[in-house]
Coordinates of C-alpha atoms in Angstrom, one line a residue:
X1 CA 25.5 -14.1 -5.2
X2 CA 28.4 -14.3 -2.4
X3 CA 27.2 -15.3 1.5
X4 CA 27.2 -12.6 2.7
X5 CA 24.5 -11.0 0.2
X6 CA 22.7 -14.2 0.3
X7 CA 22.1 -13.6 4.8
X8 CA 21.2 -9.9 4.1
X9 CA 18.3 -10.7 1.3
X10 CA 17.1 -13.6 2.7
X11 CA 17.3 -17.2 1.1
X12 CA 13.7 -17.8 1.3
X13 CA 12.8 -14.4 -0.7
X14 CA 15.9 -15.0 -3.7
X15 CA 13.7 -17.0 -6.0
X16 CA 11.2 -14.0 -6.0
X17 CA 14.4 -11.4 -6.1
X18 CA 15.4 -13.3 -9.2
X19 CA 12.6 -12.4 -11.5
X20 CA 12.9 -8.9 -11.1
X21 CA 13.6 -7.3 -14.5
X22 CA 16.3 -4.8 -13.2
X23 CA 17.9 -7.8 -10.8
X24 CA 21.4 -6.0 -9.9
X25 CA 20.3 -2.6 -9.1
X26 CA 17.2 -3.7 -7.5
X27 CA 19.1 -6.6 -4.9
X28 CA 21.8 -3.6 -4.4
X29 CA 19.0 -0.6 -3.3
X30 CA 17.3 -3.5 -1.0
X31 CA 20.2 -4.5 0.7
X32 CA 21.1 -0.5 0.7
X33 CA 17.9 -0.4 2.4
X34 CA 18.0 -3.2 5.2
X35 CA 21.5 -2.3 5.9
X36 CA 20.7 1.7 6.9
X37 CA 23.0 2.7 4.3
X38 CA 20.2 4.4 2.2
X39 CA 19.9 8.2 2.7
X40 CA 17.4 9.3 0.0
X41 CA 15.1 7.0 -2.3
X42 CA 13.8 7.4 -5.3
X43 CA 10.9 6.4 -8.3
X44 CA 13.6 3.4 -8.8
X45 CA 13.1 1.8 -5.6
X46 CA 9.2 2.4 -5.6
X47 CA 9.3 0.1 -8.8
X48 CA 11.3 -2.6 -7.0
X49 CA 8.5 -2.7 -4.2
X50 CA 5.7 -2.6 -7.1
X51 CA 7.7 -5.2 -9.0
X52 CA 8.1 -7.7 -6.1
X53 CA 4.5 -7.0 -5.1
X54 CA 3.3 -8.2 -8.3
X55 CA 5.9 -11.1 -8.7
X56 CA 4.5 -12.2 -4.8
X57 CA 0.7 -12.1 -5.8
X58 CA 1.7 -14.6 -8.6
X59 CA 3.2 -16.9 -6.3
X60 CA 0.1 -16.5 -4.1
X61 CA -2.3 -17.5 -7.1
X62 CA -0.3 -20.2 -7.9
X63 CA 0.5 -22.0 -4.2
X64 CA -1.7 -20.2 -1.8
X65 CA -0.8 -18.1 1.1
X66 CA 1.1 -20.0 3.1
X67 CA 4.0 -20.2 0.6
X68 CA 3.6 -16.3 -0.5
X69 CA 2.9 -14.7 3.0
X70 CA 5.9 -15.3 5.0
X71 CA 8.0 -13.9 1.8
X72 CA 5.6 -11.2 1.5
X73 CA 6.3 -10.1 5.1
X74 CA 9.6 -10.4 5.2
X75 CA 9.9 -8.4 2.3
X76 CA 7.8 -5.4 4.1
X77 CA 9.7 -5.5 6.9
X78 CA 13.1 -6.2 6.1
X79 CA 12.7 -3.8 2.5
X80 CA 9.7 -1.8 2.4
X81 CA 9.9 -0.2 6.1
X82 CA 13.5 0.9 5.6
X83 CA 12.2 2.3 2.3
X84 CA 9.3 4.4 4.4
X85 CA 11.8 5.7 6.7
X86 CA 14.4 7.0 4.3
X87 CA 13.8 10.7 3.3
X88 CA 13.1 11.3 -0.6
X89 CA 10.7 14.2 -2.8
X90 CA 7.0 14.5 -2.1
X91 CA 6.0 12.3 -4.9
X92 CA 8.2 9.4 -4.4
X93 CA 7.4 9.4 -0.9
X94 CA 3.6 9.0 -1.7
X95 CA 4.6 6.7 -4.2
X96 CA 6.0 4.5 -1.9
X97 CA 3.3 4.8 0.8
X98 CA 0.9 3.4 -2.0
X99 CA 2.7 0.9 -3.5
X100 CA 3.2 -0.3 0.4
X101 CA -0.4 -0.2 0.7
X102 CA -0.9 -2.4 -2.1
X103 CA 2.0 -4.8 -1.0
X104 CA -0.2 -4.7 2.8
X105 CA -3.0 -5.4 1.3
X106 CA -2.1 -8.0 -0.7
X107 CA -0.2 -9.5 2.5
X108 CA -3.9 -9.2 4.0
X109 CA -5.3 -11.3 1.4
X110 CA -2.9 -13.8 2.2
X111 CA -3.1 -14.0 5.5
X112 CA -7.2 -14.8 4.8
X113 CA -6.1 -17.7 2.7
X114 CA -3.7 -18.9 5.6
X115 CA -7.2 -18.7 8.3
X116 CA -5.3 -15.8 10.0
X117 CA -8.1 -13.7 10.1
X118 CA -7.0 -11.6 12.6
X119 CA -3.5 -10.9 10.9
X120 CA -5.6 -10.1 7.9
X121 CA -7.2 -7.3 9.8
X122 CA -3.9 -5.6 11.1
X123 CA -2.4 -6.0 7.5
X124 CA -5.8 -4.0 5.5
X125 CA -6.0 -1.7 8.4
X126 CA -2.1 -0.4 7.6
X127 CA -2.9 -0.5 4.0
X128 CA -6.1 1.7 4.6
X129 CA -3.6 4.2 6.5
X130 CA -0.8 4.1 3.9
X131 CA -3.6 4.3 1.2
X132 CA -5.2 7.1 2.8
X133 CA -1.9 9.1 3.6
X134 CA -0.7 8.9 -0.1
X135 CA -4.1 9.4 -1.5
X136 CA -4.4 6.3 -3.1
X137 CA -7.9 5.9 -3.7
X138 CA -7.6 2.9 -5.6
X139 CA -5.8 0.4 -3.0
X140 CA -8.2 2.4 -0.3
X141 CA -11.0 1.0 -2.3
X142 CA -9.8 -2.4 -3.2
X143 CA -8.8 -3.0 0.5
X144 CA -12.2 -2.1 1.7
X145 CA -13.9 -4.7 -0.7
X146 CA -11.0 -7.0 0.7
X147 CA -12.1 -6.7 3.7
X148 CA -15.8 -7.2 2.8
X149 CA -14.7 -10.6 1.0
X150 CA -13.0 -11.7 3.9
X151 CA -16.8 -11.0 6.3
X152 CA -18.5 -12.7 4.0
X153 CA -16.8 -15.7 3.5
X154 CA -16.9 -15.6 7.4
X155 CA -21.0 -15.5 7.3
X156 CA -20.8 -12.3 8.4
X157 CA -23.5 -10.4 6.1
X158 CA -24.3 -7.1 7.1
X159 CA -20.3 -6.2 8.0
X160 CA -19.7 -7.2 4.5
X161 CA -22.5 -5.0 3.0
X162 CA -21.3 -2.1 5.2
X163 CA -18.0 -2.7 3.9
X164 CA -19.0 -2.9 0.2
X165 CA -21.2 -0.2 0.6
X166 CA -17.9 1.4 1.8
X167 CA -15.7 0.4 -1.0
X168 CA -18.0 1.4 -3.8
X169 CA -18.4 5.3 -2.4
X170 CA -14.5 5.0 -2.0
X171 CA -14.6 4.9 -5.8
X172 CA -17.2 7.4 -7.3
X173 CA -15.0 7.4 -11.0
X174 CA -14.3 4.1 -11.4
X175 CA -14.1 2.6 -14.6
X176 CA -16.8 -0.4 -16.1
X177 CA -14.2 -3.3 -14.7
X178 CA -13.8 -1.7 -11.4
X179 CA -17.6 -1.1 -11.1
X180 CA -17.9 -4.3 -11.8
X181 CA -15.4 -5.9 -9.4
X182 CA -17.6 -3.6 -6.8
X183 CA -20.8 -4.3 -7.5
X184 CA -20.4 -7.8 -7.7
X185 CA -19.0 -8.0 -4.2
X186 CA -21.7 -5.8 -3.3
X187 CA -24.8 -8.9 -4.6
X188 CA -22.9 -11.3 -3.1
X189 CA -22.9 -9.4 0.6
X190 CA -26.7 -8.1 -0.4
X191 CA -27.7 -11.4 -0.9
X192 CA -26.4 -13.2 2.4
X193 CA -28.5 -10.3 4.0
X194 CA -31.4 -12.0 2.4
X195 CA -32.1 -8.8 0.3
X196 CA -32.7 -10.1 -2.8
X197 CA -34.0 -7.2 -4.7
X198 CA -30.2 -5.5 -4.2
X199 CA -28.4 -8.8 -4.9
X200 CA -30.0 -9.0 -8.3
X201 CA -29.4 -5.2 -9.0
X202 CA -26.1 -5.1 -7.7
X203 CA -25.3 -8.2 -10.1
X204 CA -27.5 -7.1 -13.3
X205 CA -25.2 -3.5 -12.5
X206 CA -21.8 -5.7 -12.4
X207 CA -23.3 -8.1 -15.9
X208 CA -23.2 -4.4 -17.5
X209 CA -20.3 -2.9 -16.2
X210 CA -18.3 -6.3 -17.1
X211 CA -20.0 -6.1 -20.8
X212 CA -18.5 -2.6 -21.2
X213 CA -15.1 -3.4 -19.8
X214 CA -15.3 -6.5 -22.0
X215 CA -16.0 -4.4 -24.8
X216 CA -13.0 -2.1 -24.5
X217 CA -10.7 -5.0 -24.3
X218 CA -9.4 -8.1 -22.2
X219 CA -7.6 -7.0 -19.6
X220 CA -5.5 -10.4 -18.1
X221 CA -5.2 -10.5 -14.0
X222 CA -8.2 -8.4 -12.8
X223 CA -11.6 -8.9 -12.5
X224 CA -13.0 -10.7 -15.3
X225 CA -15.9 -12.7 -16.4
X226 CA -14.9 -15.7 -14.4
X227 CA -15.0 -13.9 -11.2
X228 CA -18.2 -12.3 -12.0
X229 CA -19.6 -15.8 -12.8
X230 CA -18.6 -17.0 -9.2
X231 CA -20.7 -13.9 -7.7
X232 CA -23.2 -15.0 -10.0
X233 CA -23.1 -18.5 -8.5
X234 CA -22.3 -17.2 -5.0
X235 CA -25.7 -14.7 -5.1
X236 CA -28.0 -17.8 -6.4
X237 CA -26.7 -19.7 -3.7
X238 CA -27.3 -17.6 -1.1
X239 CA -30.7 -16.9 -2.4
X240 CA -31.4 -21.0 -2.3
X241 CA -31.0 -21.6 -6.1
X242 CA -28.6 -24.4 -5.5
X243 CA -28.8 -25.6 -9.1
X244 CA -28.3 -22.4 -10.5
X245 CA -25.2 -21.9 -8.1
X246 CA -23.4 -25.5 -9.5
X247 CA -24.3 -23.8 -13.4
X248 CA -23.0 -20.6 -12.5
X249 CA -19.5 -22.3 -10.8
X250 CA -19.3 -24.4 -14.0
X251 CA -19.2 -21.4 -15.8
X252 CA -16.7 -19.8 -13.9
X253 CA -14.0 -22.9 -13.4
X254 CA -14.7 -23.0 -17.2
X255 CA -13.3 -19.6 -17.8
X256 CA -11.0 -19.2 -15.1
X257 CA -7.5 -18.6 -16.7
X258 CA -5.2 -21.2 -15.5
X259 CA -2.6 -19.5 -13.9
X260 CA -4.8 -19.5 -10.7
X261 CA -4.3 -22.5 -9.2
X262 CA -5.1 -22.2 -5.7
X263 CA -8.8 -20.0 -6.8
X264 CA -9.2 -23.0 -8.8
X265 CA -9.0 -25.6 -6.1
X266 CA -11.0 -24.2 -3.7
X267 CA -14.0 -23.2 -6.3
X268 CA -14.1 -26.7 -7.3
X269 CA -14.1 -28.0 -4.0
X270 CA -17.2 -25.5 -3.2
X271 CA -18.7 -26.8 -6.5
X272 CA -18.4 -30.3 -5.6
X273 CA -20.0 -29.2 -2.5
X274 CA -23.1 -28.1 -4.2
X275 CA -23.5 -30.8 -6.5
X276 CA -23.5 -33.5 -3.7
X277 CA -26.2 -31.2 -2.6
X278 CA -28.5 -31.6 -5.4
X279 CA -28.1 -35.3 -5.2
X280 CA -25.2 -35.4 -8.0
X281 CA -23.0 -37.6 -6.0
X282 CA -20.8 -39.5 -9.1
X283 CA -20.7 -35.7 -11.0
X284 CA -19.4 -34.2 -7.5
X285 CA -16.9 -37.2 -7.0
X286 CA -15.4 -36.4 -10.6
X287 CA -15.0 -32.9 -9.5
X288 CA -13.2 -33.4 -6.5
X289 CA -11.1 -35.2 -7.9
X290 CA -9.9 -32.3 -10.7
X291 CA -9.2 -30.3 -7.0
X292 CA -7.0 -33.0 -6.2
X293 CA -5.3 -33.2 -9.0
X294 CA -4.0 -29.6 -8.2
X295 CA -3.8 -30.0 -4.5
X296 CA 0.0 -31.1 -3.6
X297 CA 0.8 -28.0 -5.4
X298 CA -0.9 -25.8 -3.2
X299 CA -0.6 -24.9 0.5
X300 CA -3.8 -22.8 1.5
X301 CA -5.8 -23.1 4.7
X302 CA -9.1 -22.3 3.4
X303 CA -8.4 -25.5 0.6
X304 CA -7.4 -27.5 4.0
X305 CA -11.1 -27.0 5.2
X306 CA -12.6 -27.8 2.2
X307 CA -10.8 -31.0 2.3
X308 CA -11.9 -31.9 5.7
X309 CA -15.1 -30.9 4.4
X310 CA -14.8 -33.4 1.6
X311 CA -13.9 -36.4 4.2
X312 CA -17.0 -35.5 6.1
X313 CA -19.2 -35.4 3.0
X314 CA -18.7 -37.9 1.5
X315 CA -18.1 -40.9 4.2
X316 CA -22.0 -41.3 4.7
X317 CA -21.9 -42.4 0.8
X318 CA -18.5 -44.7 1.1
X319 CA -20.5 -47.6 0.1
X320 CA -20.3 -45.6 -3.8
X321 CA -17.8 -47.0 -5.9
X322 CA -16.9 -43.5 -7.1
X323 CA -17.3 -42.3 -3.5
X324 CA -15.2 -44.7 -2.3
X325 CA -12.2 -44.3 -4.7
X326 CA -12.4 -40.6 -4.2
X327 CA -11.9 -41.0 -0.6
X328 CA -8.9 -43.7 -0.7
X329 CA -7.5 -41.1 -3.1
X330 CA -7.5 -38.2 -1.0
X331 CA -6.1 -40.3 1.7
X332 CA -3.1 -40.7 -0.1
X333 CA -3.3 -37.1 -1.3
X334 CA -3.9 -34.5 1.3
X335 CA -2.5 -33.6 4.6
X336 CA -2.7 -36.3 7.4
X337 CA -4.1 -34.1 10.1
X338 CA -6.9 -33.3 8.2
X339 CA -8.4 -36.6 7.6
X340 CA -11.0 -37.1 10.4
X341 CA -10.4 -39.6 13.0

């Protein structure tokens, strides 16, 4: 690729470009795109936007937000907002509105992993809008629970029940995997309310919903039984069942496929937490240290806190031989500013 193509693309955004099945025509309708020249799009380019979409949520699982949101922005604005303004037929237009809702949401999601929680707000609300306008009840749904994922990780309880509450009516037809990917949202919110009785409903609906999906086939990259096992471990938790939390996060690192990286580091880290917590100091040492072992590769912000976290945790025990190595190790390993003074 000459210079001059190079400076309209973007270098940082060429290694994504570069896995795109239909490469050539796909770098020629984006630069089309950023350069004006574009007077009519069509189903083509609303495939380029789902393509890259799906080839940034990849990167995100793999090295965490901070690597896949700039990328994922740059690509909206400099691609996907030229693509909205350019004239086209009915249908592709609301194509494109929903497959920019999916790319905003996803740059939402990102955002939370960064700690930008306010960016993340901005980027679901536009998804919402785009999801709404093109009828897109699946992205409005999925950005709702979003958004309820992101006020509960935040300790915020009843806005995340709200929004679950939200997401689920947002998706009256939805199939036994999407129920479940609801519903188990919906315990984990339900249970930091401190209502148990719809925590465990909620989470005995999402066990059956994942059994049928299950059932009816595997379906790689959505919700699946490791995900439900972390609102299974998430609910107990919340509920006090601290034990049952550390079996249920066992569970769910144990079936976690292992292309997600960065889920995997920061669920072991919270597992770690929990075992320390039940007095399992050695079996939370070795656990931390499998995070480690993943953590160069990955640049998240919620993984930074879980590290500081860790440094915290563990110096009241330093005297521990397996306490002790851990944290000589994670001096070498993580980030410098986030070792406490």
């Amino acid at each position: 690729m000459d210079p001059s193509r190079r400076s309209v693309l973007g270098v940082a955004l060429l290694p994504v470009v570069l896995t795109l099945p239909d490469r050539p025509d796909a770098v020629g309708r984006m630069e089309a795109a950023q350069l004006g020249a574009r007077t009519r799009i069509g189903l083509s380019d609303v495939h380029t936007v789902s393509a890259m979409t799906e080839q940034l949520s990849s990167m995100d699982d793999q090295f965490g937000g901070r690597v896949a949101r700039p990328l994922a922005a740059a690509f909206l604005v400099n691609t996907v907002v030229p693509f909205l303004r350019t004239s086209g037929s009915d249908d592709v237009r609301r194509a494109m509105m929903s497959a920019a809702a999916d790319l905003c949401y996803l740059t939402g999601y990102m955002a939370v992993d960064e700690g930008l929680h306010g960016l993340a707000q901005r980027y679901y609300l536009q998804a919402l809008e785009l999801a709404g306008a093109s009828e897109d009840h699946l992205t409005f749904c999925t950005t709702l629970r979003g958004m309820s994922v992101q006020a509960v990780d935040l300790g915020q309880g009843p806005v995340a029940m709200r929004l679950a509450d939200a997401a689920a009516a947002a998706s009256p037809q939805a199939g036994p995997r999407m129920r479940a990917f609801l519903a188990g949202q919906q315990a984990h919110a339900a249970a930091q309310t401190g209502d148990r009785r719809s925590a465990l409903m909620y989470l005995q609906e999402a066990e059956f919903a994942m059994d049928k999906a299950e059932a009816r086939g595997k379906t790689f990259g959505s919700y699946d039984p490791a995900s439900l096992s972390y609102h299974t471990s998430q609910v107990r938790f919340e509920m006090g069942d601290v034990h049952g939390a550390v079996v249920a996060m066992q569970e769910s690192d144990r079936l976690r496929y292992s292309v997600y990286r960065r889920t995997r580091v920061k669920e072991r880290a919270i597992l770690a937490e929990r075992q320390l917590s039940t007095g399992h100091l050695e079996a939370a040492c070795k656990t931390w240290g499998f995070a480690l072992d993943d953590y160069p590769l990955v640049n998240s912000g919620r993984i930074d806190k879980r590290m500081t976290d860790m440094f915290n945790l563990i110096r009241p025990h330093i005297r521990n031989h397996d306490a002790q190595a851990l944290y000589e190790r994670a001096r070498e390993t993580v980030r410098p500013e986030l070792i406490p003074a």
